[in-house]
XYZ file of C-alpha atoms in Angstrom:
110
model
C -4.786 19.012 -24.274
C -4.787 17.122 -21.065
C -2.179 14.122 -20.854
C -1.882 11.186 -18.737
C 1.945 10.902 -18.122
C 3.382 7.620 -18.121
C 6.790 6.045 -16.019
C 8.392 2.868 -16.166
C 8.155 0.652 -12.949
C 11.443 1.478 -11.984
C 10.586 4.914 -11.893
C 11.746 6.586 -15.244
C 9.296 9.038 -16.470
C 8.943 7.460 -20.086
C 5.756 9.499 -21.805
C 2.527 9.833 -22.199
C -1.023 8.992 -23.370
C -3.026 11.900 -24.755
C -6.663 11.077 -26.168
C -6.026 7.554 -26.286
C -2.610 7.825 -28.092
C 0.740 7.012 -26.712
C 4.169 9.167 -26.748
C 7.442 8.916 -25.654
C 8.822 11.641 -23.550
C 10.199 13.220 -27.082
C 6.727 13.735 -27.777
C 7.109 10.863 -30.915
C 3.762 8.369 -31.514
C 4.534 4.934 -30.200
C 1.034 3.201 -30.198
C -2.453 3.726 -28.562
C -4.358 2.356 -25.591
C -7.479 0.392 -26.057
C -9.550 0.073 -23.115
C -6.687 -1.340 -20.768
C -4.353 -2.684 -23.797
C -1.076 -0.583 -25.142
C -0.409 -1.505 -28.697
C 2.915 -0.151 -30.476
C 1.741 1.902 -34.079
C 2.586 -1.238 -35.920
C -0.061 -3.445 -33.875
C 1.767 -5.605 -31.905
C 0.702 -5.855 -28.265
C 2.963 -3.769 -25.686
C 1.073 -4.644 -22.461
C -1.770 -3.317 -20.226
C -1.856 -0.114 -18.490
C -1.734 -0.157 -14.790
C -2.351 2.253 -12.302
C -3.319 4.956 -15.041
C 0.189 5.211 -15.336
C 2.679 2.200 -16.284
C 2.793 -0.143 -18.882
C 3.295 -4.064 -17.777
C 3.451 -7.356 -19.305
C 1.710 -10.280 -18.129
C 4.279 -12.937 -18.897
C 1.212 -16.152 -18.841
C -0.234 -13.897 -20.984
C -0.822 -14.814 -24.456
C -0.136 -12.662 -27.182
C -3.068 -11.253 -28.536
C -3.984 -10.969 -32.130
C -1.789 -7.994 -34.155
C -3.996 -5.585 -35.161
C -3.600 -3.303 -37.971
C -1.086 -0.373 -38.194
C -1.760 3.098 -37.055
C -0.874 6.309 -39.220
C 1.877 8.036 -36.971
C 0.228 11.139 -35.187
C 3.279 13.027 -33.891
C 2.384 15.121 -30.719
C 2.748 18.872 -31.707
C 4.683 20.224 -28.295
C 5.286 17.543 -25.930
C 4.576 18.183 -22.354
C 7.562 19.220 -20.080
C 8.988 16.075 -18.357
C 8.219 15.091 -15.193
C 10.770 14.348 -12.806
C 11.428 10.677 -11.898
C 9.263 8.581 -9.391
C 10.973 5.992 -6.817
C 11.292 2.219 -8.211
C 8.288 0.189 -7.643
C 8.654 -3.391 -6.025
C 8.628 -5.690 -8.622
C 5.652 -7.699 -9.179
C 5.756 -11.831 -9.339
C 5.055 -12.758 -13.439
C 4.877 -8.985 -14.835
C 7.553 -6.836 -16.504
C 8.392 -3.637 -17.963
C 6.745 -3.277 -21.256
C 7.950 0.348 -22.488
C 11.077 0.050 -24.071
C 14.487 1.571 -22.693
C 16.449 3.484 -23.339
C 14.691 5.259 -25.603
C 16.331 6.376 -28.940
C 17.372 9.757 -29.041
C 15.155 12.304 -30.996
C 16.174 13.038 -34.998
C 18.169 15.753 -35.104
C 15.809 19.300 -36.843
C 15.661 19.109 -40.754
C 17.110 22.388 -42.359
């Protein structure tokens, strides 16, 4: 399945979006990209996607309308992470929408 990976702007290699769905870089479901908006699996608005590949908040930006919940649709073998990328400049009135650090995955079920 082809995946779109995703980094945070200061470089982090976070995830990624596979058929419209996103995942963390443990290959858990976070939320889903509509159009150019990321929503997190319980609705709430994350940010847009830029540059096919990061995640940023408009801070004039108001927040959209929750929408409903999405079942959880855990990715079945993540991809193998990509290395890092260098820091982007920062940009005037955006910021880093993916969350960090990111939790640790569960430990396996016996």
């Amino acid at each position: 399945m082809l995946t779109t990976p995703l980094f945070r702007w200061d470089g982090r290699y976070w995830g990624f979006v596979a058929n419209g769905q996103v995942y963390d870089r443990h290959g858990r479901h976070v939320g889903w990209v509509e159009v150019t908006d990321v929503y997190d699996r319980y609705g709430r608005f994350l940010g847009e996607l830029r540059e096919q590949h990061y995640v940023l908040r408009d801070t004039l930006r108001a927040e959209p309308v929750h929408l409903a919940p999405r079942v959880t649709l855990d990715y079945p073998t993540p991809p193998d992470s990509l290395p890092d990328r260098d820091e982007r400049d920062p940009l005037d009135g955006w910021r880093d929408a993916l969350p960090w650090p990111l939790p640790p995955p569960d430990p396996p079920t016996r």
